[in-house]
Tab-separated table of C-alpha atoms in Angstrom:
chain	number	residue	atom	x	y	z
A	1	UNK	CA	34.692	26.582	-50.484
A	2	UNK	CA	31.564	27.753	-50.029
A	3	UNK	CA	29.551	30.668	-48.418
A	4	UNK	CA	28.417	29.362	-45.241
A	5	UNK	CA	25.302	31.837	-45.184
A	6	UNK	CA	23.839	31.263	-48.663
A	7	UNK	CA	25.181	28.789	-50.119
A	8	UNK	CA	27.328	30.537	-52.916
A	9	UNK	CA	30.651	29.456	-54.695
A	10	UNK	CA	31.331	33.353	-55.568
A	11	UNK	CA	34.087	34.154	-52.144
A	12	UNK	CA	37.159	36.069	-51.925
A	13	UNK	CA	39.496	36.994	-49.837
A	14	UNK	CA	39.316	38.974	-47.137
A	15	UNK	CA	41.700	38.198	-44.450
A	16	UNK	CA	43.706	36.090	-41.887
A	17	UNK	CA	43.516	36.404	-38.430
A	18	UNK	CA	45.013	34.121	-35.695
A	19	UNK	CA	43.971	32.926	-31.676
A	20	UNK	CA	44.945	36.074	-30.143
A	21	UNK	CA	41.947	36.226	-26.898
A	22	UNK	CA	43.650	31.838	-26.260
A	23	UNK	CA	46.568	30.986	-27.860
A	24	UNK	CA	44.713	27.765	-28.365
A	25	UNK	CA	46.074	26.359	-31.473
A	26	UNK	CA	48.925	27.773	-33.684
A	27	UNK	CA	47.473	28.718	-36.693
A	28	UNK	CA	46.683	31.519	-39.217
A	29	UNK	CA	42.931	31.373	-40.732
A	30	UNK	CA	41.836	33.001	-43.272
A	31	UNK	CA	37.830	34.770	-43.673
A	32	UNK	CA	36.256	34.927	-46.717
A	33	UNK	CA	33.065	37.516	-47.855
A	34	UNK	CA	30.518	36.376	-49.822
A	35	UNK	CA	30.259	39.062	-52.805
A	36	UNK	CA	26.416	37.484	-53.392
A	37	UNK	CA	25.443	37.677	-50.522
A	38	UNK	CA	28.180	39.616	-48.618
A	39	UNK	CA	28.774	37.951	-44.588
A	40	UNK	CA	32.367	36.514	-44.158
A	41	UNK	CA	32.898	32.558	-43.733
A	42	UNK	CA	35.897	30.766	-42.200
A	43	UNK	CA	38.118	28.037	-44.192
A	44	UNK	CA	38.535	25.458	-42.606
A	45	UNK	CA	36.744	25.943	-39.374
A	46	UNK	CA	38.762	23.494	-36.622
A	47	UNK	CA	35.989	21.468	-36.519
A	48	UNK	CA	37.237	18.679	-35.196
A	49	UNK	CA	39.182	21.242	-32.460
A	50	UNK	CA	36.407	21.486	-29.937
A	51	UNK	CA	37.713	20.857	-27.512
A	52	UNK	CA	41.226	22.671	-27.461
A	53	UNK	CA	39.782	26.149	-29.527
A	54	UNK	CA	36.783	26.420	-27.055
A	55	UNK	CA	39.756	26.109	-24.027
A	56	UNK	CA	37.832	25.035	-19.626
A	57	UNK	CA	39.184	28.796	-18.981
A	58	UNK	CA	36.987	29.965	-22.309
A	59	UNK	CA	35.041	33.408	-21.019
A	60	UNK	CA	31.548	31.899	-21.752
A	61	UNK	CA	31.779	28.908	-19.150
A	62	UNK	CA	32.734	30.858	-16.674
A	63	UNK	CA	30.014	32.873	-13.237
A	64	UNK	CA	28.847	35.298	-14.011
A	65	UNK	CA	30.748	38.790	-13.699
A	66	UNK	CA	29.874	40.589	-11.017
A	67	UNK	CA	32.125	43.960	-12.628
A	68	UNK	CA	30.686	47.017	-13.696
A	69	UNK	CA	30.257	46.759	-17.499
A	70	UNK	CA	28.874	43.393	-17.597
A	71	UNK	CA	25.484	45.041	-14.924
A	72	UNK	CA	24.860	47.809	-17.951
A	73	UNK	CA	25.087	45.047	-20.102
A	74	UNK	CA	22.537	42.732	-18.341
A	75	UNK	CA	20.597	46.153	-17.766
A	76	UNK	CA	20.280	46.913	-21.571
A	77	UNK	CA	19.450	42.595	-22.411
A	78	UNK	CA	16.495	42.853	-19.778
A	79	UNK	CA	14.662	45.757	-21.915
A	80	UNK	CA	15.323	44.080	-24.534
A	81	UNK	CA	14.017	41.533	-23.387
A	82	UNK	CA	10.475	43.955	-21.702
A	83	UNK	CA	10.038	45.457	-25.071
A	84	UNK	CA	9.846	42.011	-27.250
A	85	UNK	CA	7.646	40.020	-24.283
A	86	UNK	CA	4.793	42.668	-23.459
A	87	UNK	CA	4.160	41.936	-26.965
A	88	UNK	CA	3.210	37.822	-26.532
A	89	UNK	CA	0.027	37.216	-25.411
A	90	UNK	CA	-0.864	34.759	-22.568
A	91	UNK	CA	-1.152	34.052	-18.702
A	92	UNK	CA	2.470	31.763	-18.674
A	93	UNK	CA	5.133	31.163	-21.671
A	94	UNK	CA	7.649	29.712	-22.332
A	95	UNK	CA	11.284	30.414	-23.273
A	96	UNK	CA	13.717	28.404	-25.071
A	97	UNK	CA	18.057	29.360	-24.636
A	98	UNK	CA	20.162	28.169	-27.465
A	99	UNK	CA	23.981	27.802	-26.514
A	100	UNK	CA	22.619	29.513	-23.424
A	101	UNK	CA	25.316	28.121	-20.982
A	102	UNK	CA	24.276	27.714	-16.969
A	103	UNK	CA	20.936	29.858	-17.936
A	104	UNK	CA	22.809	32.946	-17.390
A	105	UNK	CA	20.402	35.064	-20.256
A	106	UNK	CA	16.678	32.614	-18.525
A	107	UNK	CA	17.432	34.571	-15.381
A	108	UNK	CA	17.749	37.752	-17.428
A	109	UNK	CA	15.005	37.978	-19.228
A	110	UNK	CA	12.714	35.586	-16.241
A	111	UNK	CA	13.486	38.730	-13.769
A	112	UNK	CA	12.273	40.963	-17.471
A	113	UNK	CA	8.780	39.636	-17.348
A	114	UNK	CA	7.420	37.650	-14.551
A	115	UNK	CA	4.976	34.978	-16.709
A	116	UNK	CA	8.159	33.464	-18.340
A	117	UNK	CA	7.859	30.010	-16.184
A	118	UNK	CA	9.342	27.519	-17.856
A	119	UNK	CA	13.095	27.849	-19.520
A	120	UNK	CA	15.587	25.611	-21.042
A	121	UNK	CA	19.042	25.543	-21.921
A	122	UNK	CA	20.282	23.268	-24.965
A	123	UNK	CA	23.535	23.691	-24.903
A	124	UNK	CA	26.713	21.183	-25.512
A	125	UNK	CA	28.278	22.182	-22.034
A	126	UNK	CA	28.731	19.593	-19.507
A	127	UNK	CA	29.755	21.952	-17.023
A	128	UNK	CA	26.420	23.866	-17.282
A	129	UNK	CA	24.089	21.805	-16.275
A	130	UNK	CA	23.851	21.296	-12.506
A	131	UNK	CA	24.342	25.049	-12.385
A	132	UNK	CA	21.158	25.525	-14.719
A	133	UNK	CA	19.073	22.813	-13.060
A	134	UNK	CA	20.374	23.811	-9.517
A	135	UNK	CA	18.908	27.786	-11.628
A	136	UNK	CA	15.606	25.824	-12.158
A	137	UNK	CA	15.708	25.729	-16.293
A	138	UNK	CA	15.358	22.348	-18.119
A	139	UNK	CA	18.817	21.205	-20.133
A	140	UNK	CA	18.444	19.205	-22.358
A	141	UNK	CA	22.619	18.516	-23.837
A	142	UNK	CA	23.034	18.674	-27.417
A	143	UNK	CA	23.641	20.175	-30.715
A	144	UNK	CA	19.905	22.010	-31.475
A	145	UNK	CA	19.539	20.688	-34.650
A	146	UNK	CA	19.606	16.985	-32.717
A	147	UNK	CA	17.809	18.305	-29.150
A	148	UNK	CA	14.745	16.212	-28.800
A	149	UNK	CA	12.937	19.322	-27.511
A	150	UNK	CA	8.677	19.713	-26.445
A	151	UNK	CA	7.692	23.169	-27.332
A	152	UNK	CA	6.972	25.137	-28.587
A	153	UNK	CA	8.500	28.458	-27.247
A	154	UNK	CA	6.637	31.563	-26.926
A	155	UNK	CA	10.646	33.230	-26.597
A	156	UNK	CA	13.812	31.444	-27.607
A	157	UNK	CA	17.143	33.611	-27.691
A	158	UNK	CA	19.828	32.615	-29.597
A	159	UNK	CA	22.665	34.833	-28.691
A	160	UNK	CA	25.697	35.284	-29.354
A	161	UNK	CA	25.383	31.234	-31.237
A	162	UNK	CA	25.365	31.223	-35.011
A	163	UNK	CA	28.269	32.589	-35.535
A	164	UNK	CA	29.825	29.284	-33.917
A	165	UNK	CA	28.033	27.044	-36.425
A	166	UNK	CA	29.565	25.713	-39.958
A	167	UNK	CA	25.922	25.638	-41.105
A	168	UNK	CA	23.670	28.910	-39.814
A	169	UNK	CA	20.321	28.118	-41.698
A	170	UNK	CA	20.143	24.858	-40.655
A	171	UNK	CA	20.237	26.047	-37.121
A	172	UNK	CA	17.852	28.921	-38.257
A	173	UNK	CA	15.242	26.942	-39.440
A	174	UNK	CA	15.152	24.122	-36.960
A	175	UNK	CA	13.863	27.770	-34.034
A	176	UNK	CA	11.675	28.668	-36.732
A	177	UNK	CA	10.164	25.196	-35.821
A	178	UNK	CA	10.230	25.161	-32.863
A	179	UNK	CA	8.513	29.233	-32.227
A	180	UNK	CA	5.012	29.451	-31.274
A	181	UNK	CA	2.789	30.835	-34.130
A	182	UNK	CA	2.599	34.380	-31.936
A	183	UNK	CA	5.915	33.536	-30.254
A	184	UNK	CA	9.681	35.740	-31.295
A	185	UNK	CA	13.503	34.636	-31.919
A	186	UNK	CA	16.190	36.552	-30.196
A	187	UNK	CA	19.011	36.405	-31.824
A	188	UNK	CA	22.335	38.334	-31.410
A	189	UNK	CA	25.185	38.486	-33.224
A	190	UNK	CA	27.864	40.860	-34.520
A	191	UNK	CA	27.982	43.017	-37.599
A	192	UNK	CA	31.075	42.424	-39.644
A	193	UNK	CA	29.613	46.337	-41.662
A	194	UNK	CA	31.240	49.074	-38.358
A	195	UNK	CA	33.917	50.801	-36.795
A	196	UNK	CA	35.887	48.296	-35.553
A	197	UNK	CA	35.968	46.748	-37.969
A	198	UNK	CA	37.024	48.321	-40.756
A	199	UNK	CA	39.758	49.384	-38.728
A	200	UNK	CA	40.867	46.523	-37.200
A	201	UNK	CA	40.481	43.940	-40.702
A	202	UNK	CA	43.891	42.511	-40.689
A	203	UNK	CA	45.000	43.357	-37.361
A	204	UNK	CA	42.988	40.134	-35.438
A	205	UNK	CA	39.761	42.117	-34.803
A	206	UNK	CA	38.341	41.208	-32.088
A	207	UNK	CA	34.837	40.065	-33.806
A	208	UNK	CA	36.901	37.650	-36.006
A	209	UNK	CA	37.211	35.482	-32.066
A	210	UNK	CA	39.350	33.481	-33.951
A	211	UNK	CA	39.273	31.039	-34.654
A	212	UNK	CA	35.602	29.997	-32.645
A	213	UNK	CA	33.881	32.593	-35.519
A	214	UNK	CA	32.728	30.803	-38.708
A	215	UNK	CA	30.481	32.640	-40.566
A	216	UNK	CA	29.934	36.293	-40.342
A	217	UNK	CA	27.544	38.759	-41.333
A	218	UNK	CA	25.949	41.986	-42.495
A	219	UNK	CA	22.930	43.261	-41.041
A	220	UNK	CA	21.492	42.792	-44.928
A	221	UNK	CA	22.675	39.255	-44.918
A	222	UNK	CA	21.776	38.156	-42.268
A	223	UNK	CA	18.454	39.199	-42.717
A	224	UNK	CA	18.182	37.640	-46.109
A	225	UNK	CA	19.201	34.447	-44.268
A	226	UNK	CA	16.093	34.604	-42.369
A	227	UNK	CA	14.365	34.913	-44.574
A	228	UNK	CA	16.101	32.297	-46.560
A	229	UNK	CA	15.487	29.896	-43.440
A	230	UNK	CA	10.910	30.912	-43.520
A	231	UNK	CA	12.021	33.744	-40.678
A	232	UNK	CA	11.048	37.188	-40.644
A	233	UNK	CA	12.736	40.016	-39.385
A	234	UNK	CA	10.138	41.735	-37.271
A	235	UNK	CA	12.367	44.309	-36.112
A	236	UNK	CA	16.625	44.941	-35.599
A	237	UNK	CA	18.873	46.901	-34.911
A	238	UNK	CA	22.492	47.634	-33.430
A	239	UNK	CA	24.305	47.407	-30.129
A	240	UNK	CA	27.562	48.108	-28.932
A	241	UNK	CA	30.692	46.026	-29.534
A	242	UNK	CA	33.413	46.471	-27.165
A	243	UNK	CA	34.365	43.395	-26.067
A	244	UNK	CA	35.140	43.712	-29.830
A	245	UNK	CA	37.062	46.474	-29.573
A	246	UNK	CA	38.376	45.377	-26.157
A	247	UNK	CA	40.069	42.829	-27.531
A	248	UNK	CA	41.438	44.478	-30.621
A	249	UNK	CA	43.531	46.323	-29.013
A	250	UNK	CA	44.301	43.808	-26.119
A	251	UNK	CA	45.690	42.027	-29.378
A	252	UNK	CA	47.436	44.631	-31.001
A	253	UNK	CA	49.489	45.592	-27.831
A	254	UNK	CA	50.347	41.545	-27.070
A	255	UNK	CA	52.109	42.011	-30.262
A	256	UNK	CA	54.111	45.791	-29.988
A	257	UNK	CA	55.115	43.935	-26.835
A	258	UNK	CA	53.482	46.594	-24.355
A	259	UNK	CA	51.097	43.618	-23.042
A	260	UNK	CA	50.803	39.389	-23.297
A	261	UNK	CA	48.217	37.627	-23.892
A	262	UNK	CA	48.251	34.036	-23.735
A	263	UNK	CA	46.857	30.860	-22.612
A	264	UNK	CA	47.299	31.588	-18.545
A	265	UNK	CA	46.004	34.401	-19.086
A	266	UNK	CA	43.077	34.440	-21.373
A	267	UNK	CA	42.139	38.688	-22.717
A	268	UNK	CA	38.849	38.724	-20.871
A	269	UNK	CA	40.985	38.143	-17.615
A	270	UNK	CA	43.829	40.457	-18.301
A	271	UNK	CA	43.682	43.529	-16.362
A	272	UNK	CA	43.150	45.569	-18.940
A	273	UNK	CA	40.456	44.221	-20.501
A	274	UNK	CA	37.470	46.068	-17.402
A	275	UNK	CA	38.245	49.980	-17.968
A	276	UNK	CA	39.026	49.264	-21.466
A	277	UNK	CA	35.234	47.586	-22.561
A	278	UNK	CA	33.437	50.347	-20.341
A	279	UNK	CA	35.757	53.251	-22.618
A	280	UNK	CA	34.214	51.958	-24.746
A	281	UNK	CA	30.780	50.703	-24.803
A	282	UNK	CA	30.668	55.000	-23.250
A	283	UNK	CA	32.068	55.565	-26.606
A	284	UNK	CA	29.596	53.123	-28.878
A	285	UNK	CA	26.627	53.927	-26.356
A	286	UNK	CA	27.679	58.261	-27.570
A	287	UNK	CA	27.856	57.080	-31.177
A	288	UNK	CA	24.799	54.440	-31.445
A	289	UNK	CA	22.738	56.637	-33.256
A	290	UNK	CA	24.437	57.613	-35.574
A	291	UNK	CA	26.688	54.416	-36.696
A	292	UNK	CA	26.362	51.250	-37.290
A	293	UNK	CA	27.944	49.371	-34.562
A	294	UNK	CA	29.876	45.908	-34.038
A	295	UNK	CA	26.648	44.060	-32.677
A	296	UNK	CA	23.089	43.652	-34.445
A	297	UNK	CA	19.981	42.098	-32.710
A	298	UNK	CA	17.249	40.920	-34.315
A	299	UNK	CA	13.572	40.000	-33.066
A	300	UNK	CA	12.219	37.036	-35.273
A	301	UNK	CA	8.716	35.297	-36.630
A	302	UNK	CA	7.606	32.421	-37.975
A	303	UNK	CA	6.927	33.968	-42.455
């Protein structure tokens, strides 16, 4: 196979993983690493089984959690959004969320900057449309590559989305064409060059989110993909990856028979999920100044 990030055929085996979070399919999947750019790609992504690998109890289909960890995450997101939008000119801003579901992140963006007036969600989830519209967002049910949109947009959110697609370059080129000349594209994606990714490389690392993550990056490989798409990285940083630590630990506990994760009680609904996520969020915050954490954020502009 070729690397999903750069197209190179120079790939080597990296790891095997299975769906430890939802047990949606029984298969074991293989990840390969590109020796040209460093990104991981999933061999034979199950493109014909999307309805199975994204079950009805998938975490992003549910209403936003009201717990302490979610509040901290929302506060961090608003701080990040505010640091970006304050640099944008104009009395009114338009925003697009790619894969935004019910629009929770756009809600946070509006709270971060009162100038955000027009908000649009592009998503394939039928169930999210009513909630998004009720929250005041326009909703377009389509892939971003095919969506008929009235742009340009001052802010485009691509949060925890680029790793789910078969052709990340096509998505990046599409948002490049939709962002305004003075606008920003904000991306969040896992980082495979992190402590937990190394510790759990052969133990179903949570960042694999197998088989829903089809391409995974390092900071360098994502920056290269952005440049190939005609985008410039204005800023980037590492941020906490508590969910990946937590899923990894739960998968290990399940493997040794200490607890049980299954289709009826997936990882994010497990009673240990919230306390473990809180512990690892604190752990990542403490080591953030000196460590490569397992999520990355990027602010991109047209080149």
